Every structure is written in C-alpha cells, then in structure tokens.
Amino acid sequence: MNTNSEGWVKTTCAYCGVGCGVEARPTSSGKLEVRGDQQHPSNYGKLCTKGIALGDTVIHDGRLLQPTIKDCGHSEPIGWDEATVLVAEKFSQAIKQYGPDSVAFYVSGQLLTEDYYLANKLMKGFIGSSNIDSNSRLCMASSVVGHKRAFGTDTVPVSYQDIEQTDVVVIVGSNLAWCHPVLFQRLRQAKQVNPAMKVVVIDPRETETCSIADLHLSLESGSDVALFNGLLSYLQEHEQIDKAFIDNHTEGFEHTIQQAKQATDVESATGLNSEALTNFYQMFSDAEKVVTIYSQGVNQSSQGCDKVNSIINCHLATGQIGKVGSGPFSVTGQPNAMGGREVGALANTLAAHMEFDDPEQHQLISDFWQTKTLATKAGLKAIDLFDAMADGKIKAVWIMGTNPMVSLPDSDKIKTALEMCPFVVASDCIEDTETTRMADLILPAQGWSEKSGTVTNSERRISRQRRLLPSPGSSKPDWWIIAQVAKKMGFNNHFTYRHEAEVFKEYALMTSIGHDKKPRDLNLIGLTQLDDAGYSQLTPQQWPVVDLQTDVIHRPLFENHRFFTKNGKANFIAVQHAKPLGETNDQYPLILNSGRTRDHWHTMSRTGLSVRLATHAPEPYVQIHPDSAKLYGIRDAQLVSVTSPIGKAIARAAITTDVSRQQVFMPIHWNAVTAKQGKPCELILPTNDSLSGQPEFKHTPAAVAPLDMSSCAILLSRVTLNCDVFDYWSRQKVEGGYLYRIESTMEISDLIKLVKNSVGRPNGEALESTGANFHHSINILDDRCQQLIWVGAQLIDDQVSVLIEQFGQIYDEQTKFDGVLSSRKVALGRSDLADNNVAEKKASSQKTAA
Ligand SMILES: Nc1nc2c(c(=O)[nH]1)N[C@H]1C(S)=C(S)[C@@H](COP(=O)(O)OP(=O)(O)OC[C@H]3O[C@@H](n4cnc5c(=O)[nH]c(N)nc54)[C@H](O)[C@@H]3O)O[C@H]1N2
Ligand SMILES: Nc1nc2c(c(=O)[nH]1)N[C@H]1C(S)=C(S)[C@@H](COP(=O)(O)OP(=O)(O)OC[C@H]3O[C@@H](n4cnc5c(=O)[nH]c(N)nc54)[C@H](O)[C@@H]3O)O[C@H]1N2
Ligand code: SF4
Ligand SMILES: [Mo]
C-alpha cells in the first residue's frame, strides 16, 4: 500500500542513484516529514543527510511559477496554451525551413521515466531526428559503451545484496561514502558483520570512502587501464583465471591478454609501488567473490570506455559475474539515470534497449509508435550538439531538467552556443539558473514531492515517486508539457495521455516487444497489465520483470552465462593505457580534478534551500596539497585563483594531504547564482572519450595562485542580493534568508562605502555602529532583522555564527542595544576589546523613509 493509516506516503528520494525508498507526510504547518521506508529493498529504512533533509527543500524560494517569455532582460508571464503553441511553432518552423536535425532536446536523469519516454518518442518518433541527448552523457555514457561492447546490451548485472555477500569490494573512482551514502552504509555494516571482507579503494584522492578501506591505491590520474591490465596479466600468470568460463562463455581472451601484457610498465604508469600492486592483485585473485564498484573517476575520462572494459575483462577472466556476490557494478549518479538509458533518451540509441543498426528493431518501433518518420541514424551527443549550436546549425533547443551552463565543460562555449541558438526553451523548477538566464522561454516544471511517476535505480529497481504536495503556481509535469507541444505540432493522436500511468504502460509494453527475434535484457512484460490502481500502488520492481514481483527476488543477471551478443558470449575488449588528453606544462603544472561534496547536489537548486545541508561545505573550495600550497605561497582558508588554458575560478584553499602534490580538487556545486566564479566547468577543456562522448571532467591542466584580499564583509538578507560588484562573494542559505561572504582588494573604508552604496537598504529601523576598521548595521522591521551588514578585516567562523544568530533573533529594546554592543565584539574579537581605544559609540538609530 502506498499510504498507511498514519498518512505516510511511500515515494523515493530526489537525489542519487541508490534510489532509497522514502516515506513522507505533510504536517499541519505545511512542512513535510520524511523518514526511510523500512520495506524498500534498496535501503531498508536508511537515509543519508540529503535524504533526511528532503523536507527542508520543499519551500518555494526561487520557484518558477509561470511560463515566462524573456526578451532582452524583460520578462513576461504567459499562459500554458500560448507557451506550448509558441514552442510548437518555433520548432515546426525550424524543421520546415532547415530540416528535423536543426532542432534538439537536451534532457536529464532527473526526469521521470514517463517524461523521458515521451521526450524520446516526440524527437525520434515524430520529429524524426535523434538530436535528443541527456546529461547522462556526462555521467554514464562510458559505462553504457563498456557494457554494450562486453555484453551486447547496456546491462548492470549486480544488485546491492551482492556487496553484502562478497569477499572483496573494489571501489574505483567513486567516493561512495558521500555520493552513494546508503549503499556505503550497507557495505560498512556488511564489513562489520563479516570482518574477513576486504575493501580496496582506487582513487588519486583520499576520500571519506577510504575510512573503511583495507587498502587505498592513490594512483596517478587516468591510469586505471594500466592498473587493471596489470591485474589481468597477474591473474593469468598466476593461473587464477577461470579457463572453462573463458572457453565456453567469452570471446577475445587471447588477443586481450596479449595486449594487456605488452602494455606499459604498470608501476610507472600508475605511480604505485610493486608492493601495493601485488597486495591488490593478490586480494582480487584470492577471493571467491569480487564486486567492483565504479563511478565518475572511471567514466569521466578520455579513456572512460576502456577503463570500464579493463575492469569487466578481469571479471570475465575469473568468471566473477553472473553469480551471487560478484560482478562489475557501475553505480548510477542521478535518481533516474537508469530510466533514461532504458527508454533510450540518448542520441545514439533508439528506444527500450533497441538499436538503430538493427532494421527489424527499427521496424518494430515504427509499428509500435505508428509512425513513418522514425529517425534512422544517431543524433548529436551533448558536446557535439552544443558545438553545432555554436556554429549556428541548431535553430531551436529545449533543455529540460539540467543546467548545461554549469555542468558542461568550457562554459564560455556553452554560452556562445545558447546565444547563437535563435530559440532556447528551458523547463525547470527554479526561475533563476545560469541556463534559464540564457533562455527565450522558461517553463515551470513540477519538482520532487509534486511530480508523479517512476524512476529506476542503480540495481535496475523501478520505484514510484509519488505526489505529496500541491505544486506552486501553474507548474506542470514534464510529460504533460511535452505532450501538449507534441499535439500542437500536429501529432495529436499519438500523445493523448490522460495521466502518467498511461505513459508508463505504453513504455512497459514497448520493452516487451521483439524478444522472440532477438532477446534483450530489459523486459517489463510483467508490468504491461497494470491498471491505474496497480500503477498507483506499484511496489519496487527489479527488471527484468516477468511477473509482478511481490517479494524481493534476487537472481543475478547472466546466471546462465548467456549474454546478449550474437553468439551469446561475452566479449573481452583489448585495451591499452593512454595518457589523459590534457597535458600539464610549466604554466599549468597541476591537474584539476572535480567532483562532489557530501551535502550538496549538483548546482544546489534543491540542497541549496536547506540550512542544515549548507553548513557542511558553506563555500566553494579547492583542495591543495601542503607542499604545493607552500610552493605557490598559499595559506589555508585563503582565497585562491584556479586557472586553466580556458578560464578562471575563485575558491577558498583547503590545504590537505588528501590530494597529491600534482592535483587540486574542486567541487562542482557553486555557480554564478551562488558564488562569483566558483565553477570548475569554466576551466574544463571539452576533451572527451571518442567512443562515448563523455567529457574528461577529472583531468584539466591548471595553476593556482593566492589572491591578496584586504577586507571582507558579511551580508545577511531576507532576500537574495546581487553582489557582482565585489571581487568575491558566495551565498549560503541560513534560517530565514541568505548569508553572503564577501572579500575585496579594497581598503576597509572603501569597502564600507561600496557595500552601503550597492546593497539596497530595506525599510525599517537601522542600528549602526562604525569604527575606523569596521562597520556593523542591523536593519529591523517588526522586531525582525531584515538585513545585517558587517565589514571588517578578517572574520573567523565563530564570528560568522554570532552574526547569523543576530540575524535570526527577535529585537526588543534591550536586544537592540546588546546587538550594537556585540557588533563591536564581533568586529574586534573579544580578547582585543579591553585594550582598544575606539570611542564607545552610541548607536545611531534612525528611521529610514518608506
Ligand atoms: N553528495 C552528492 N552525491 C551525489 C551527487 C552530488 O551532486 N552530491 N551526484 C550524483 C551523481 S549525478 C553522480 S554521477 C555520482 C558521482 O559519484 P562519484 O563518482 O563517486 O563522485 P565524484 O566526486 O564525481 O568522483 C569520484 C572520485 O573519482 C576520483 N577520480 C578522479 N580521477 C580519477 C582517476 O583517474 N581514477 C580513479 N580511479 N579515480 C579518479 C575523484 O578523486 C573522486 O573522489 O554522485 C551522485 N551522488
Ligand atoms: N566539472 C564537472 N562537471 C560535471 C561533473 C563533474 O564531476 N565535474 N559531473 C557531471 C554529471 S555526472 C552530472 S549528472 C551533471 C549534473 O549537472 P546538471 O544536470 O546540470 O545539474 P542539476 O543541478 O542537477 O540540474 C538539474 C536542473 O533541473 C531542475 N529540475 C529538478 N527536477 C526537475 C524536474 O522534475 N523537471 C525539470 N524540468 N527540471 C527539474 C533543477 O532545478 C536544476 O536546475 O554534471 C556534470 N558536470
Ligand atoms: S543515498 Fe542517495 S537516494 Fe539514498 S537518501 Fe541519500 S541521496 Fe537519497
Ligand atoms: Mo551524474
């Protein structure tokens, strides 16, 4: 049942690919209570910090409420009918004039399967182009290629239970502790239960994931292929391969092992000594069962596909696949990254794991969709798509649920592309993102807690996301918006869905066709008979779904050792180590690595609304090794510039031996909405894996230098502020408003003037206290602080907490006086207060005009 007698509704988390089951319940005060779903087989009641804080994020700050036309800085709200007619007309005009390949959709793993399915159906089935690609290109594309090369299909064979029933877990290029926290908790618990279990972490950085590792291999960036080729050779030399499995169920071993053996000197390529290597190789070869978990340190590389296959090769060589407790496990990032791959919303696949190069499958889909215009060839992958846009070849683009201005490499190029495109539509929940700033039309989509549909997690488990709260303004489900546009483009009969259950049923049916001619991994035949009530009450289902699953069934895929290639055998893929494309030099001697922090999600459009999530990492930062910091004259917590051949960013130095001397690491979350020059993609070269098109986000040549700042300020405000006049600013959510940290090269007195002139003063009573080297003011309306300004030389974290407290408190006459007194203490540091002769200054209390 999806709602119990106490009003808890079952849904899934908005964030990562672990896909935790959540129970949520609206409270009478309009809040949302959230807890883990004990029955959900992916998390059994566990949640991580982000999941627990989901209720904080259903506030409506910054929401986009109405379709809005934007023209030269001027915005005009319009109705849905007008908006969808406009999209239909602009797309139809472009298609008529320039052909179907002149338009494109750029979609997201944060859409629901129903949205994703319809976007793909409209573009490939009816517009007749394959120019639909997803932000999964930045995320899962290399794994998809690796899987298809090895297994014939994009199959993830492992389930979460496997990591609890194994001997060795190898974690490659994944900070599981922060990015898939509940899966990490399950692993940690399994290791406690079975202390003989070994965990190996392979990552150039030392991360929180290493806290449970028996072995951490801090390899050179981009050297995973050398490491796993070394493992394959070791396994063969030590006669630890499964010869029967290789002979009966695989192709290409001989050639692959030859290539692996002639390969590079593993020690010099990986930078690891022979003891560490042997230690790892022995652990792998001694184990009965091994699971290898991998993520973006593998996928986001110019050798991403080869890295994936170098891992799969080792599992095939040892028969470590298709049995409980073993297998290669590519964990998905976004809540519905897997769903997108299922429906086929990537430019180089057709639909439902059917492919362009199979004429029978092409015909099947044409018949299924009753269309004569089904696209016949692959479309443009994300990077190529934006390149084509910059060249003026794309006349209309529709971006849904993703923020390419922040998340695609070479932000300047993306900006040019969107400027060049005559008609840019963006569907989002948030009004102001770097991408909505570039759009001609923005469409309000329902977000988590409002939308309803299905998502598929890393272990192929389909779960319902359910509507919990009414949606603000006139926001609509993405699938509905797509269907409206489709109808207005003239494809009426094919998009007449009344609700999401009808879309899902059609999709499930599509997955079930054609298996008689050519079996595929993905089949939801057991869900094709769902009626509306069945869909409404659907419990989590792991595919393939032959019958509606009422129990948690756990059968490893490939148990029969049959793969989905022509002859049913899995393929070894011969791969060789190659250096990453971005090369360091005297000017850019370091490698910029980028990724995630524990409590933020991507561009922070949701996690940025939670006060408690904001505190873990309040500002953009860059991890630097102490030796490099010394070399470049950088102090801890100082602002630094990070530069690459194409751009510049600013971040606060976090000096730590967690990174090597050669590397620096920046989180991806901050962007022009939340900080000045805080985003790594401004620096990242658009080099990518030639097969998957996945960008190399983890290896950009870079340099760091200290920034000398003379003054700083804290602004606390109920409303968001524009702080671009300052040399540096960053924004953090606090109770009842926002905190801005500002730093400047100006003298304090000049910064005081600039702050006063540039930050509007709200109505209310102002308490002000100014000394030679500081300024502090509190603006009060109805006993509440509307705005707090503090300017001085330097601030430490404790003092910031005092200011946040002052912002939050209720102001009666006594606290007004205390507030001004404490401002001096904050400004000068409590210990300095006694011997400082700044004259005691009575608060200049003044009323500001309305
Ligand atoms: N808290 C949080 N969790 C998230 C997300 C989030 O935004 N915030 N996003 C979700 C999404 S969409 C994704 S895709 C996943 C990503 O999950 P992860 O892939 O785990 O996260 P990242 O931090 O991008 O990168 C993982 C690690 O790869 C390492 N690495 C870099 N280069 C190399 C290399 O050459 N070889 C190896 N072996 N490792 C290397 C980095 O040092 C980093 O620690 O997280 C998901 N979960
Ligand atoms: N440097 C660097 N760059 C990276 C990465 C990296 O490791 N390093 N990782 C890459 C990876 S793996 C990923 S997945 C991407 C993520 O990058 P993006 O997809 O660009 O990031 P998000 O912030 O998740 O963007 C989602 C947007 O969709 C909106 N949204 C949320 N729900 C819905 C919905 O239901 N409907 C609609 N229409 N909109 C919705 C949100 O408000 C938000 O603006 O970043 C990539 N970029
Ligand atoms: S592990 Fe992932 S899915 Fe689970 S609660 Fe955390 S963010 Fe949500
Ligand atoms: Mo991702």
mmCIF file of C-alpha atoms in Angstrom, residues 321-474:
data_model
loop_
_atom_site.group_PDB
_atom_site.id
_atom_site.type_symbol
_atom_site.label_atom_id
_atom_site.label_comp_id
_atom_site.label_asym_id
_atom_site.label_seq_id
_atom_site.Cartn_x
_atom_site.Cartn_y
_atom_site.Cartn_z
ATOM 1 C CA ILE A 321 29.985 -12.454 -12.987
ATOM 2 C CA GLY A 322 26.501 -13.975 -13.012
ATOM 3 C CA LYS A 323 26.800 -15.361 -9.511
ATOM 4 C CA VAL A 324 25.780 -14.017 -6.130
ATOM 5 C CA GLY A 325 28.366 -11.699 -4.596
ATOM 6 C CA SER A 326 30.260 -10.891 -7.774
ATOM 7 C CA GLY A 327 30.312 -8.667 -10.816
ATOM 8 C CA PRO A 328 31.278 -5.287 -12.247
ATOM 9 C CA PHE A 329 28.998 -2.641 -10.784
ATOM 10 C CA SER A 330 28.668 0.746 -12.440
ATOM 11 C CA VAL A 331 26.658 2.778 -9.937
ATOM 12 C CA THR A 332 24.384 5.413 -11.434
ATOM 13 C CA GLY A 333 24.532 9.016 -10.335
ATOM 14 C CA GLN A 334 21.153 10.610 -10.823
ATOM 15 C CA PRO A 335 17.842 9.337 -9.469
ATOM 16 C CA ASN A 336 16.741 8.213 -12.926
ATOM 17 C CA ALA A 337 19.950 7.859 -14.915
ATOM 18 C CA MET A 338 18.999 4.227 -15.443
ATOM 19 C CA GLY A 339 15.464 5.098 -16.584
ATOM 20 C CA GLY A 340 16.859 7.374 -19.271
ATOM 21 C CA ARG A 341 19.042 4.584 -20.587
ATOM 22 C CA GLU A 342 16.045 2.240 -20.568
ATOM 23 C CA VAL A 343 13.763 4.450 -22.613
ATOM 24 C CA GLY A 344 16.636 5.323 -24.942
ATOM 25 C CA ALA A 345 16.899 9.061 -24.454
ATOM 26 C CA LEU A 346 20.489 9.217 -25.649
ATOM 27 C CA ALA A 347 21.346 10.332 -29.172
ATOM 28 C CA ASN A 348 22.978 7.059 -30.214
ATOM 29 C CA THR A 349 20.354 4.526 -29.130
ATOM 30 C CA LEU A 350 16.795 4.076 -30.387
ATOM 31 C CA ALA A 351 14.420 3.092 -27.577
ATOM 32 C CA ALA A 352 13.926 0.424 -24.889
ATOM 33 C CA HIS A 353 17.395 -1.083 -25.491
ATOM 34 C CA MET A 354 16.698 -1.424 -29.225
ATOM 35 C CA GLU A 355 19.239 -0.017 -31.646
ATOM 36 C CA PHE A 356 19.494 1.895 -34.930
ATOM 37 C CA ASP A 357 21.681 -0.702 -36.602
ATOM 38 C CA ASP A 358 19.037 -3.432 -36.376
ATOM 39 C CA PRO A 359 16.462 -2.975 -39.180
ATOM 40 C CA GLU A 360 13.984 -5.346 -37.518
ATOM 41 C CA GLN A 361 14.054 -3.423 -34.289
ATOM 42 C CA HIS A 362 13.677 -0.181 -36.219
ATOM 43 C CA GLN A 363 10.580 -1.572 -37.923
ATOM 44 C CA LEU A 364 9.198 -2.829 -34.612
ATOM 45 C CA ILE A 365 9.403 0.631 -33.102
ATOM 46 C CA SER A 366 7.938 2.317 -36.191
ATOM 47 C CA ASP A 367 4.990 -0.065 -35.965
ATOM 48 C CA PHE A 368 4.675 0.299 -32.213
ATOM 49 C CA TRP A 369 4.569 4.093 -32.384
ATOM 50 C CA GLN A 370 2.635 4.017 -35.657
ATOM 51 C CA THR A 371 4.997 6.420 -37.291
ATOM 52 C CA LYS A 372 6.619 6.704 -40.691
ATOM 53 C CA THR A 373 9.186 9.235 -39.603
ATOM 54 C CA LEU A 374 11.234 7.310 -37.057
ATOM 55 C CA ALA A 375 14.828 8.589 -37.037
ATOM 56 C CA THR A 376 17.174 6.247 -38.860
ATOM 57 C CA LYS A 377 20.547 7.279 -37.519
ATOM 58 C CA ALA A 378 22.215 8.513 -34.351
ATOM 59 C CA GLY A 379 21.998 12.201 -33.452
ATOM 60 C CA LEU A 380 24.426 14.629 -31.867
ATOM 61 C CA LYS A 381 25.904 13.807 -28.475
ATOM 62 C CA ALA A 382 25.911 16.607 -25.884
ATOM 63 C CA ILE A 383 29.300 18.156 -26.646
ATOM 64 C CA ASP A 384 28.786 17.865 -30.412
ATOM 65 C CA LEU A 385 25.274 19.216 -30.034
ATOM 66 C CA PHE A 386 26.481 22.382 -28.319
ATOM 67 C CA ASP A 387 29.310 22.696 -30.850
ATOM 68 C CA ALA A 388 26.744 22.530 -33.651
ATOM 69 C CA MET A 389 24.696 25.133 -31.804
ATOM 70 C CA ALA A 390 27.687 27.446 -31.538
ATOM 71 C CA ASP A 391 28.126 27.006 -35.302
ATOM 72 C CA GLY A 392 24.560 28.177 -35.821
ATOM 73 C CA LYS A 393 23.270 24.810 -37.001
ATOM 74 C CA ILE A 394 20.689 24.304 -34.252
ATOM 75 C CA LYS A 395 17.752 26.675 -34.620
ATOM 76 C CA ALA A 396 15.706 25.629 -31.588
ATOM 77 C CA VAL A 397 16.647 23.730 -28.450
ATOM 78 C CA TRP A 398 14.587 22.561 -25.485
ATOM 79 C CA ILE A 399 16.527 21.968 -22.268
ATOM 80 C CA MET A 400 14.693 20.007 -19.563
ATOM 81 C CA GLY A 401 15.863 19.414 -16.012
ATOM 82 C CA THR A 402 19.533 20.196 -16.451
ATOM 83 C CA ASN A 403 21.814 23.222 -16.300
ATOM 84 C CA PRO A 404 24.380 22.950 -19.116
ATOM 85 C CA MET A 405 25.780 26.437 -18.428
ATOM 86 C CA VAL A 406 27.164 24.963 -15.225
ATOM 87 C CA SER A 407 27.628 21.264 -15.933
ATOM 88 C CA LEU A 408 29.099 21.071 -19.445
ATOM 89 C CA PRO A 409 32.803 21.747 -19.926
ATOM 90 C CA ASP A 410 34.008 25.077 -21.316
ATOM 91 C CA SER A 411 31.189 27.267 -20.006
ATOM 92 C CA ASP A 412 32.123 30.120 -22.356
ATOM 93 C CA LYS A 413 31.500 27.926 -25.355
ATOM 94 C CA ILE A 414 28.144 26.816 -23.957
ATOM 95 C CA LYS A 415 27.197 30.463 -23.503
ATOM 96 C CA THR A 416 28.109 31.224 -27.093
ATOM 97 C CA ALA A 417 26.093 28.211 -28.237
ATOM 98 C CA LEU A 418 22.963 29.348 -26.397
ATOM 99 C CA GLU A 419 23.433 32.893 -27.674
ATOM 100 C CA MET A 420 23.707 31.612 -31.224
ATOM 101 C CA CYS A 421 20.577 29.466 -30.979
ATOM 102 C CA PRO A 422 17.571 31.524 -32.113
ATOM 103 C CA PHE A 423 15.093 29.819 -29.759
ATOM 104 C CA VAL A 424 16.057 28.367 -26.383
ATOM 105 C CA VAL A 425 13.393 26.836 -24.140
ATOM 106 C CA ALA A 426 14.229 25.687 -20.620
ATOM 107 C CA SER A 427 11.904 23.650 -18.398
ATOM 108 C CA ASP A 428 12.958 23.935 -14.773
ATOM 109 C CA CYS A 429 11.529 24.293 -11.288
ATOM 110 C CA ILE A 430 13.769 27.244 -10.484
ATOM 111 C CA GLU A 431 13.387 30.670 -12.044
ATOM 112 C CA ASP A 432 16.975 31.865 -11.914
ATOM 113 C CA THR A 433 19.640 29.422 -13.045
ATOM 114 C CA GLU A 434 22.573 30.154 -15.333
ATOM 115 C CA THR A 435 20.701 28.306 -18.083
ATOM 116 C CA THR A 436 17.276 29.920 -17.566
ATOM 117 C CA ARG A 437 19.122 33.267 -17.818
ATOM 118 C CA MET A 438 20.009 32.294 -21.389
ATOM 119 C CA ALA A 439 16.521 31.083 -22.403
ATOM 120 C CA ASP A 440 13.896 32.812 -24.543
ATOM 121 C CA LEU A 441 11.110 30.909 -22.860
ATOM 122 C CA ILE A 442 11.096 29.246 -19.449
ATOM 123 C CA LEU A 443 8.528 26.637 -18.461
ATOM 124 C CA PRO A 444 7.708 25.771 -14.831
ATOM 125 C CA ALA A 445 8.029 22.045 -14.155
ATOM 126 C CA GLN A 446 6.789 20.195 -11.116
ATOM 127 C CA GLY A 447 9.611 19.057 -8.868
ATOM 128 C CA TRP A 448 10.149 16.290 -6.344
ATOM 129 C CA SER A 449 7.148 15.988 -3.977
ATOM 130 C CA GLU A 450 4.838 17.389 -6.673
ATOM 131 C CA LYS A 451 5.533 15.156 -9.639
ATOM 132 C CA SER A 452 4.449 11.552 -10.010
ATOM 133 C CA GLY A 453 5.918 8.684 -11.975
ATOM 134 C CA THR A 454 8.697 6.121 -11.856
ATOM 135 C CA VAL A 455 12.480 6.064 -11.533
ATOM 136 C CA THR A 456 15.000 3.217 -11.858
ATOM 137 C CA ASN A 457 17.985 2.989 -9.539
ATOM 138 C CA SER A 458 21.500 1.554 -9.864
ATOM 139 C CA GLU A 459 20.343 -2.014 -9.278
ATOM 140 C CA ARG A 460 17.671 -1.837 -12.002
ATOM 141 C CA ARG A 461 14.901 -1.353 -9.481
ATOM 142 C CA ILE A 462 11.895 0.614 -10.641
ATOM 143 C CA SER A 463 10.146 2.546 -7.873
ATOM 144 C CA ARG A 464 7.327 5.042 -7.787
ATOM 145 C CA GLN A 465 7.867 8.685 -6.988
ATOM 146 C CA ARG A 466 4.576 9.966 -5.650
ATOM 147 C CA ARG A 467 2.881 13.308 -5.393
ATOM 148 C CA LEU A 468 2.941 14.568 -1.802
ATOM 149 C CA LEU A 469 2.192 18.264 -2.007
ATOM 150 C CA PRO A 470 0.337 20.619 -4.332
ATOM 151 C CA SER A 471 2.579 22.284 -6.884
ATOM 152 C CA PRO A 472 3.140 26.024 -6.694
ATOM 153 C CA GLY A 473 1.936 28.445 -9.355
ATOM 154 C CA SER A 474 0.988 26.788 -12.607
#
